[in-house]
Structure formats: structure tokens, C-alpha cells
């Protein structure tokens, strides 16, 4: 049976402006897909549908996080005074090694999934660790919660501690085991799926990269990794992959750059040839503005990317980033684009509808038809009760802007993923 949700509806079909429907209606079918949206109920096909009235609340698309490391959740807000490569060695790798223990993994992953829920993130692209067992735990927790995720069992076998290194055969076997368990006739429609995840070029031998590319091609799986985050890292990649003309080209040679849907985090130093390759291959860029600042990498040139027609979404990058809220990522994305603008006057800073679109419809496209209320989109939505922030005659757009800048999880009253209301996932202590 169809359901009709009534509220003040705001979303972005286009990056340049908001659709604003005062006291609007969105119709959702029994499978969780939007079939209509309008201010006038009579114009919608919804006979006998149940009407759920959210009164004066705001109804917006749910958030999508395109880049986050679940096993770094304990380190959130720690070691923010180091630079990338030393931060990896001193903090990140020792923490990830703990995920050989599945009971530790379950305790931490439950908190991670619960907190994604708190901040209204219904879809995420997640790095787990090399460990097959604890990656399975994470996939189960997302399934149990009813939230969408692409989960990566991380491939790495060089430049890392021995306990975080897996042979190519072990990686392949673990990956295919997980794939067998999660594969079904309708795998494409399943909310939780595997994503091929070479950590980044410096962590993988050519053989590991080749096998990752083959896995993606054989099972038509998406790919995630890191790209051009830091100058030292880029120099290292150049020395390791001498044939490659740029960092992106190194992935491309292994079939890991848009041969299947691909998301690359950071792209801080991406320019020229690499930009062109990203655009041509339809690779999605995960912009992680807090990470740009914390790990002192520099600011990703998002305006030039958008001008060129590249796809860009937002990522929290826990724990290079310190904040799990994608609303906060929108704020940071505007702020760092203003800092970028100070140095590059030809590139105007980002606007609110642009960052909202990046967090919803643009990032959502990596998971399917997600992030908008246009007919055919999956109904991933948040109901915001901003009454404590709405103490004067603010317009609906001003109310949304104030929520983005000033609100948090306390104002999110309901969360929906593919039409289903998602209740708070349970913790174990
Ligand atoms: Zn990362």
C-alpha cells in the first residue's frame, strides 16, 4: 500500500537551487520508491493511501557518506596534530590490527552504525579492515539496522605492519567467501553489498592491484580507494608505478578507475590529466573537507571539479576527519572552498544548494537512485523538528540553512531508508 508523507519538503534536483514545497506531499509505494511529489494532493495518484502528517517539520533526503573508515571509530578526534603518513603508522594501523578480534569489532562497529543512524546517514561507503570475520560482522550490523552500505574488506600487503598484511590468495579467498554469503539473485538491489577496496597504491603490490581489478570486473563490483591526498604519497606512487603518467592512471592500468563504479577519496592534488581521466571514466570524487584540514593535506579544488563536470559527493573520512555528521561536512565544504577562493580568485566558493546536492543526489547516485524526491527515487528521508531553532519568522530555506549550521542529531525525529522507518540500532557494552 502507498503512503503519503506531508511536511515542508526541501531537496535539490539541480546543484544550483532548492525545490521548496510548503506543506507538500510525497507519495511512496510499498517497495519504498517515490511515485510523486507536489504541494497539491489532488494532483497525485494516491487513492486510499495512508497519510502521515508531519505538521510543521522539514522533510529532506537522508545523508550519504562516500568515505569513512569504520575501524578508526575509536580514534575519532585523536591525533589531529600529525600529518598523513606518520598518523597512519602511529595511530591508524595499530587500531585496525585490533579487528582480528571479532568481539572487539562488534562492540566498536555497533557504536559506529548507531552513530551513522544518529546523524541521519542512511547510505555509506565504508572501509573495514583486512579481517574477513569482522567485515562480516559489520555487514550484518548494517543489514540488521536496515541501512544501506557498500562495505570494503581492505586489501593491503605492503608498507604496513605484518598483522595488517594479507597474501593475495588470502584476500581473494576471504573476499569470495563474503561475496558468496551476500550474493543473491537480487544482489544489485540488496542494501548492503561488498565493494572492492585496495587501501591505496602504496599498500598494495602490483599483483594485489591486478587481482582487485579482476574481482571488480568478474563480479561487476564497485571500487573505492584513495587518490592524490598528499604530496609525499604522490611521490611514493610515482616511484612505485614508474609506467604510470599520474596516480589515477596507476589505478586505471589495473582496471580500478571507472571500469566499474568507482569512488576515490580526496583528490587534493588532482589536476590536468588526472581530472580529465576522472571525468572521462565517471569516477566519483569523495570530498572530505575536515580531513583536508586535520591531516594537513591541502584543500581539494572542488569548484574546478564541478566546472569540469566531474561527479563529487561528501565524506566524513573518520578518523582523518573528526566529525561523522554529513550536515557538518556541508558547512566545512563551504568554509574550505572560501579558503581556496582566497588563493584562487577565479574559482568562486561553493553555495548551500551545491553542497546539499553533493551530500544527497550527487553522492546518492553512487548507490542507485538515491538522494532526491523525484519519482523513481528510493525514499531515503529525514524528518527534522527544528522548532527550537525556529524562534522567529524564518523562511523554509532559512530554517534548513540554520538546521545545517546549528542543528545536530537531536532535531532528527524520523529516518527512512528505502521507504522503511529505521529505528535506533542497539549497542552492546
Ligand atoms: Zn580514507
Short mmCIF file of C-alpha atoms and ligand atoms in Angstrom, two decimals, residues 67 69 226 266 317, ligand 1:
data_model
loop_
_atom_site.label_atom_id
_atom_site.label_comp_id
_atom_site.label_asym_id
_atom_site.label_seq_id
_atom_site.Cartn_x
_atom_site.Cartn_y
_atom_site.Cartn_z
CA UNK A 67 34.19 7.82 2.52
CA UNK A 69 36.76 4.09 7.93
CA UNK A 226 42.28 7.00 -2.01
CA UNK A 266 40.36 13.30 -1.50
CA UNK A 317 36.66 10.27 6.45
ZN1 LIG B 1 40.38 7.35 3.95
#
